[in-house]
């Protein structure tokens, strides 16, 4: 079992930056795919960024088109923590952000993740 606890959310002005952290407990998650998703009222939870193991110490990361070049996902396996660095934030980035862990190499669907953080609100003001 993996428990995920998020931190780092809050209110930020457009163009600003935030860094989200997601700390895992319960077991080492070096073998897990780790993802970030976001959700707004009335919409399905959408993929933002994710990272999966790609051989030895190599990891593969991908991003939604809407955040490419602005967001960066990283992980620290020793600390069982995944991060989402968010730069050049836009009002349309406003959402509840969730971190997730799973064992599927299909990292894009929320249905492939078994463990979820509690969610943290990101609000970007105009």
Coordinates of N, CA, C and O in Angstrom, one line a residue:
X1 N 0.8 -1.2 0.0 CA 0.0 0.0 0.0 C 0.9 1.2 0.0 O 2.0 1.2 0.5
X2 N 0.4 2.3 -0.6 CA 1.0 3.5 -0.7 C 0.1 4.6 -0.3 O -1.1 4.7 -0.8
X3 N 0.5 5.5 0.6 CA -0.2 6.6 1.0 C 0.5 7.9 0.5 O 1.7 8.0 0.6
X4 N -0.3 8.8 -0.1 CA 0.3 10.0 -0.7 C -0.3 11.2 -0.1 O -1.5 11.4 0.1
X5 N 0.6 12.1 0.3 CA 0.3 13.4 1.0 C 0.8 14.5 0.2 O 2.1 14.6 0.0
X6 N 0.0 15.4 -0.3 CA 0.4 16.5 -1.1 C 0.6 17.8 -0.3 O -0.1 18.0 0.8
X7 N 1.4 18.6 -0.8 CA 1.6 20.0 -0.2 C 2.1 20.9 -1.3 O 2.6 20.5 -2.3
X8 N 2.0 22.2 -1.0 CA 2.5 23.2 -1.9 C 1.5 24.0 -2.7 O 1.8 24.9 -3.4
X9 N 0.2 23.7 -2.5 CA -0.8 24.4 -3.2 C -1.0 25.8 -2.6 O -0.5 26.1 -1.6
X10 N -1.8 26.6 -3.3 CA -2.1 27.9 -2.9 C -2.5 28.9 -4.0 O -2.9 28.4 -5.1
X11 N -2.5 30.1 -3.6 CA -2.9 31.2 -4.6 C -1.7 31.8 -5.1 O -0.7 32.2 -4.4
X12 N -1.6 32.0 -6.4 CA -0.5 32.7 -7.1 C -1.0 33.5 -8.2 O -2.0 33.3 -8.8
X13 N -0.3 34.6 -8.5 CA -0.6 35.5 -9.6 C -0.2 34.8 -10.9 O 0.8 34.0 -11.0
X14 N -0.9 35.2 -12.0 CA -0.5 34.7 -13.3 C 0.9 35.1 -13.6 O 1.4 36.2 -13.3
X15 N 1.6 34.1 -14.2 CA 3.0 34.3 -14.5 C 4.0 33.8 -13.4 O 5.2 33.7 -13.6
X16 N 3.4 33.5 -12.2 CA 4.2 33.0 -11.1 C 4.4 31.6 -11.1 O 4.1 30.9 -12.1
X17 N 5.1 31.1 -10.0 CA 5.5 29.7 -10.0 C 5.0 29.1 -8.6 O 4.9 29.8 -7.6
X18 N 4.8 27.8 -8.7 CA 4.6 27.0 -7.5 C 5.2 25.7 -7.7 O 5.4 25.2 -8.8
X19 N 5.6 25.0 -6.5 CA 6.1 23.7 -6.6 C 5.3 22.8 -5.7 O 5.2 23.1 -4.5
X20 N 4.7 21.8 -6.3 CA 3.9 20.8 -5.5 C 4.8 19.6 -5.1 O 5.6 19.2 -5.9
X21 N 4.6 19.1 -3.9 CA 5.2 18.0 -3.5 C 4.2 16.9 -3.1 O 3.1 17.2 -2.7
X22 N 4.6 15.7 -3.3 CA 3.8 14.5 -3.0 C 4.6 13.5 -2.3 O 5.5 12.9 -3.0
X23 N 4.5 13.3 -1.0 CA 5.3 12.4 -0.3 C 4.6 11.1 -0.1 O 3.4 11.1 0.4
X24 N 5.2 10.0 -0.3 CA 4.6 8.6 -0.2 C 5.1 7.9 1.1 O 6.3 8.1 1.5
X25 N 4.3 7.2 1.6 CA 4.6 6.3 2.7 C 4.0 4.9 2.5 O 3.1 4.8 1.7
X26 N 4.5 4.0 3.3 CA 4.0 2.6 3.2 C 4.9 1.6 2.5 O 5.0 0.5 2.8
X27 N 5.6 2.1 1.5 CA 6.6 1.3 0.7 C 7.4 2.1 -0.2 O 7.0 3.2 -0.6
X28 N 8.5 1.6 -0.6 CA 9.3 2.3 -1.6 C 8.5 2.3 -3.0 O 8.0 1.3 -3.4
X29 N 8.5 3.5 -3.6 CA 7.8 3.5 -4.9 C 8.6 3.7 -6.1 O 8.2 4.2 -7.1
X30 N 9.9 3.3 -6.0 CA 10.8 3.5 -7.2 C 10.3 2.7 -8.4 O 10.6 3.1 -9.5
X31 N 9.5 1.7 -8.2 CA 8.9 0.9 -9.3 C 7.6 1.5 -9.9 O 7.1 1.0 -10.9
X32 N 7.1 2.4 -9.2 CA 5.8 3.0 -9.6 C 5.9 4.1 -10.6 O 6.9 4.9 -10.6
X33 N 4.9 4.1 -11.5 CA 4.7 5.3 -12.3 C 4.0 6.4 -11.4 O 3.2 6.1 -10.6
X34 N 4.5 7.6 -11.5 CA 4.0 8.7 -10.7 C 3.4 9.8 -11.6 O 4.0 10.2 -12.6
X35 N 2.2 10.2 -11.3 CA 1.6 11.2 -12.1 C 0.9 12.3 -11.4 O 0.7 12.3 -10.2
X36 N 0.7 13.4 -12.1 CA -0.1 14.5 -11.6 C -1.3 14.7 -12.5 O -1.2 14.7 -13.7
X37 N -2.4 14.9 -11.9 CA -3.7 15.1 -12.6 C -4.3 16.4 -12.0 O -4.0 16.7 -10.9
X38 N -5.3 16.9 -12.7 CA -6.0 18.1 -12.2 C -7.5 18.0 -12.6 O -7.8 17.4 -13.6
X39 N -8.3 18.6 -11.8 CA -9.7 18.5 -12.0 C -10.4 19.8 -11.6 O -10.1 20.4 -10.5
X40 N -11.3 20.3 -12.4 CA -12.2 21.4 -12.1 C -13.6 21.0 -12.0 O -14.0 19.9 -12.6
X41 N -14.5 21.7 -11.4 CA -15.9 21.3 -11.3 C -16.5 21.1 -12.6 O -16.4 21.9 -13.6
X42 N -17.2 20.0 -12.8 CA -17.9 19.6 -14.0 C -17.1 19.0 -15.0 O -17.6 18.6 -16.1
X43 N -15.8 18.8 -14.8 CA -14.9 18.2 -15.8 C -14.3 16.9 -15.2 O -14.1 16.8 -14.0
X44 N -13.9 16.0 -16.1 CA -13.2 14.8 -15.7 C -11.7 15.2 -15.3 O -11.2 16.2 -15.7
X45 N -11.2 14.3 -14.4 CA -9.8 14.5 -14.0 C -8.9 14.3 -15.2 O -9.0 13.3 -16.0
X46 N -8.0 15.3 -15.5 CA -7.2 15.3 -16.7 C -5.7 15.1 -16.4 O -5.2 15.6 -15.3
X47 N -5.1 14.5 -17.3 CA -3.6 14.2 -17.2 C -2.9 15.5 -17.3 O -3.2 16.4 -18.1
X48 N -1.9 15.7 -16.4 CA -1.0 16.9 -16.4 C 0.4 16.5 -16.8 O 1.0 17.0 -17.7
X49 N 1.0 15.5 -16.0 CA 2.3 15.1 -16.2 C 2.5 13.8 -15.5 O 1.8 13.4 -14.5
X50 N 3.4 13.0 -16.0 CA 3.7 11.7 -15.3 C 5.1 11.2 -15.7 O 5.7 11.6 -16.7
X51 N 5.6 10.3 -14.9 CA 6.9 9.7 -15.1 C 6.9 8.2 -14.7 O 6.2 7.8 -13.8
X52 N 7.5 7.5 -15.6 CA 7.6 6.0 -15.4 C 9.0 5.5 -15.5 O 9.9 6.2 -16.2
X53 N 9.3 4.4 -15.0 CA 10.6 3.8 -15.1 C 10.8 3.3 -16.5 O 9.9 2.8 -17.2
X54 N 12.0 3.6 -17.1 CA 12.3 3.2 -18.5 C 13.6 2.4 -18.6 O 14.2 2.4 -19.7
X55 N 14.1 1.8 -17.6 CA 15.3 1.0 -17.6 C 16.4 1.5 -16.7 O 16.8 2.7 -16.8
X56 N 16.9 0.7 -15.9 CA 18.0 1.0 -15.0 C 17.6 2.2 -14.2 O 16.6 2.2 -13.5
X57 N 18.4 3.3 -14.3 CA 18.1 4.5 -13.5 C 17.4 5.6 -14.4 O 17.4 6.7 -14.1
X58 N 16.9 5.1 -15.6 CA 16.3 6.0 -16.5 C 14.8 6.1 -16.3 O 14.1 5.1 -16.2
X59 N 14.3 7.3 -16.4 CA 12.8 7.5 -16.3 C 12.3 8.3 -17.5 O 13.1 9.1 -18.0
X60 N 11.1 8.0 -17.9 CA 10.5 8.7 -19.0 C 9.4 9.6 -18.4 O 8.6 9.1 -17.6
X61 N 9.4 10.8 -18.9 CA 8.4 11.7 -18.4 C 7.6 12.3 -19.6 O 8.2 12.5 -20.7
X62 N 6.4 12.6 -19.4 CA 5.6 13.2 -20.5 C 4.6 14.2 -19.8 O 4.3 14.2 -18.6
X63 N 4.1 15.1 -20.7 CA 3.3 16.2 -20.2 C 2.1 16.5 -21.1 O 2.2 16.2 -22.3
X64 N 1.0 17.0 -20.6 CA -0.1 17.4 -21.4 C 0.4 18.6 -22.2 O 1.3 19.4 -21.8
X65 N -0.1 18.7 -23.4 CA 0.3 19.8 -24.3 C 0.1 21.2 -23.7 O 0.9 22.1 -23.9
X66 N -0.9 21.3 -22.8 CA -1.3 22.6 -22.2 C -0.2 23.0 -21.2 O -0.2 24.2 -20.9
X67 N 0.7 22.1 -20.8 CA 1.6 22.5 -19.8 C 3.1 22.3 -20.2 O 4.0 22.6 -19.5
X68 N 3.3 21.8 -21.4 CA 4.6 21.5 -21.9 C 5.4 22.8 -22.0 O 4.9 23.9 -22.4
X69 N 6.6 22.8 -21.5 CA 7.5 23.9 -21.4 C 7.3 24.8 -20.2 O 8.1 25.7 -20.0
X70 N 6.3 24.5 -19.4 CA 6.0 25.3 -18.2 C 6.1 24.5 -17.0 O 6.5 25.0 -15.9
X71 N 5.7 23.2 -17.0 CA 5.7 22.3 -15.9 C 6.8 21.3 -16.0 O 7.2 20.9 -17.1
X72 N 7.3 20.9 -14.9 CA 8.3 19.8 -14.8 C 8.1 18.9 -13.7 O 7.9 19.3 -12.5
X73 N 8.0 17.6 -14.0 CA 7.9 16.6 -13.0 C 9.2 16.0 -12.6 O 10.1 15.8 -13.5
X74 N 9.4 15.7 -11.4 CA 10.7 15.1 -10.9 C 10.3 14.1 -9.8 O 9.3 14.2 -9.1
X75 N 11.3 13.2 -9.5 CA 11.0 12.3 -8.4 C 12.3 12.1 -7.6 O 13.4 12.1 -8.2
X76 N 12.2 11.8 -6.3 CA 13.3 11.5 -5.5 C 12.9 10.2 -4.8 O 12.2 10.1 -3.9
X77 N 13.5 9.1 -5.4 CA 13.1 7.8 -4.9 C 13.6 7.5 -3.4 O 12.9 6.8 -2.7
X78 N 14.7 8.1 -3.1 CA 15.2 7.9 -1.7 C 14.3 8.5 -0.7 O 14.1 8.0 0.4
X79 N 13.6 9.6 -1.1 CA 12.7 10.3 -0.2 C 11.2 9.9 -0.5 O 10.3 10.4 0.2
X80 N 11.0 9.1 -1.5 CA 9.6 8.7 -1.9 C 8.8 9.9 -2.1 O 7.6 10.0 -1.6
X81 N 9.3 10.8 -2.9 CA 8.6 12.1 -3.2 C 8.6 12.4 -4.7 O 9.6 12.2 -5.3
X82 N 7.5 12.9 -5.1 CA 7.4 13.3 -6.5 C 7.0 14.8 -6.4 O 6.2 15.2 -5.6
X83 N 7.6 15.6 -7.4 CA 7.4 17.0 -7.4 C 6.7 17.4 -8.7 O 6.9 16.8 -9.7
X84 N 6.1 18.5 -8.7 CA 5.6 19.2 -9.9 C 6.0 20.7 -9.8 O 5.4 21.4 -9.0
X85 N 7.0 21.1 -10.6 CA 7.4 22.5 -10.6 C 6.5 23.1 -11.7 O 6.5 22.7 -12.9
X86 N 5.8 24.2 -11.3 CA 4.9 24.8 -12.2 C 5.3 26.3 -12.4 O 5.3 27.0 -11.4
X87 N 5.7 26.6 -13.6 CA 6.2 28.0 -13.9 C 5.2 28.6 -14.9 O 4.4 27.9 -15.6
X88 N 5.3 29.9 -15.0 CA 4.5 30.7 -16.0 C 3.0 30.3 -15.8 O 2.3 30.0 -16.8
X89 N 2.5 30.3 -14.6 CA 1.2 29.8 -14.4 C 0.1 30.7 -15.0 O 0.3 32.0 -15.1
X90 N -0.9 30.1 -15.5 CA -2.0 30.8 -16.2 C -3.3 30.6 -15.4 O -3.5 29.6 -14.7
X91 N -4.3 31.5 -15.5 CA -5.5 31.3 -14.8 C -6.2 30.0 -15.2 O -6.8 29.4 -14.3
X92 N -6.0 29.5 -16.4 CA -6.6 28.2 -16.8 C -5.9 27.0 -16.1 O -6.4 25.9 -16.2
X93 N -4.8 27.2 -15.4 CA -4.2 26.2 -14.6 C -5.0 26.0 -13.3 O -4.6 25.0 -12.5
X94 N -5.9 26.9 -12.9 CA -6.6 26.8 -11.7 C -7.4 25.5 -11.6 O -8.1 25.1 -12.5
X95 N -7.1 24.7 -10.6 CA -7.8 23.4 -10.4 C -7.3 22.8 -9.1 O -6.4 23.3 -8.4
X96 N -7.9 21.7 -8.8 CA -7.4 20.8 -7.7 C -6.4 19.8 -8.4 O -6.8 19.1 -9.3
X97 N -5.3 19.8 -7.8 CA -4.2 18.9 -8.4 C -4.0 17.7 -7.5 O -4.0 17.8 -6.2
X98 N -3.9 16.5 -8.1 CA -3.8 15.3 -7.4 C -2.5 14.6 -7.9 O -2.2 14.5 -9.1
X99 N -1.7 14.1 -7.0 CA -0.7 13.1 -7.4 C -1.2 11.7 -7.3 O -2.2 11.4 -6.6
X100 N -0.6 10.8 -8.0 CA -1.0 9.5 -8.1 C 0.1 8.5 -8.3 O 1.2 8.9 -8.9
X101 N 0.0 7.3 -7.9 CA 1.0 6.2 -8.1 C 0.3 5.0 -8.7 O -0.8 4.6 -8.2
X102 N 0.9 4.4 -9.6 CA 0.4 3.1 -10.2 C 1.5 2.3 -10.8 O 2.7 2.7 -10.9
X103 N 1.2 1.1 -11.2 CA 2.1 0.2 -11.8 C 2.0 0.0 -13.3 O 2.6 -0.9 -13.9
X104 N 1.1 0.7 -13.9 CA 1.0 0.6 -15.4 C 1.9 1.5 -16.1 O 2.2 2.6 -15.7
X105 N 2.4 1.0 -17.3 CA 3.2 1.9 -18.1 C 2.3 2.8 -19.0 O 2.8 3.7 -19.7
X106 N 1.0 2.6 -19.0 CA 0.1 3.6 -19.5 C -0.1 4.7 -18.5 O -0.9 4.5 -17.5
X107 N 0.6 5.8 -18.6 CA 0.6 6.8 -17.5 C -0.3 7.9 -17.7 O -0.4 8.8 -16.9
X108 N -1.2 7.8 -18.8 CA -2.0 8.9 -19.1 C -3.4 8.9 -18.6 O -4.1 9.9 -18.5
X109 N -3.9 7.7 -18.2 CA -5.3 7.6 -17.8 C -5.3 7.5 -16.3 O -4.6 6.7 -15.7
X110 N -6.2 8.3 -15.6 CA -6.3 8.2 -14.2 C -6.8 6.8 -13.7 O -6.5 6.4 -12.6
X111 N -7.4 6.1 -14.6 CA -7.9 4.7 -14.2 C -6.8 3.7 -14.0 O -7.0 2.7 -13.4
X112 N -5.5 4.1 -14.4 CA -4.4 3.2 -14.3 C -3.6 3.5 -13.0 O -2.5 2.9 -12.8
X113 N -4.1 4.3 -12.2 CA -3.4 4.7 -10.9 C -4.2 4.1 -9.8 O -5.4 4.3 -9.7
X114 N -3.5 3.5 -8.8 CA -4.2 2.9 -7.7 C -4.2 3.7 -6.4 O -5.0 3.5 -5.5
X115 N -3.3 4.7 -6.3 CA -3.1 5.4 -5.1 C -3.1 6.9 -5.5 O -2.5 7.3 -6.4
X116 N -3.8 7.7 -4.6 CA -4.0 9.1 -4.9 C -3.8 9.9 -3.7 O -4.1 9.5 -2.5
X117 N -3.2 11.1 -3.9 CA -3.1 12.1 -2.9 C -4.5 12.7 -2.6 O -5.5 12.5 -3.3
X118 N -4.5 13.6 -1.6 CA -5.8 14.1 -1.1 C -6.3 15.3 -2.0 O -7.4 15.7 -1.9
X119 N -5.4 15.8 -2.9 CA -5.7 16.9 -3.7 C -5.3 18.2 -3.0 O -5.4 18.4 -1.8
X120 N -4.8 19.1 -3.8 CA -4.5 20.5 -3.3 C -4.9 21.5 -4.3 O -4.7 21.3 -5.5
X121 N -5.5 22.6 -3.8 CA -6.1 23.6 -4.7 C -5.0 24.5 -5.2 O -4.2 25.1 -4.4
X122 N -4.9 24.7 -6.5 CA -4.1 25.8 -7.1 C -5.0 26.8 -7.7 O -5.9 26.5 -8.6
X123 N -4.9 28.0 -7.3 CA -5.7 29.1 -7.9 C -4.7 30.2 -8.4 O -3.9 30.7 -7.7
X124 N -4.9 30.4 -9.7 CA -4.0 31.4 -10.4 C -4.9 32.6 -10.7 O -5.9 32.5 -11.5
X125 N -4.6 33.7 -10.2 CA -5.3 35.0 -10.4 C -4.9 35.7 -11.6 O -3.7 35.7 -12.0
X126 N -5.8 36.4 -12.3 CA -5.5 37.1 -13.5 C -4.8 38.4 -13.1 O -4.9 39.0 -12.1

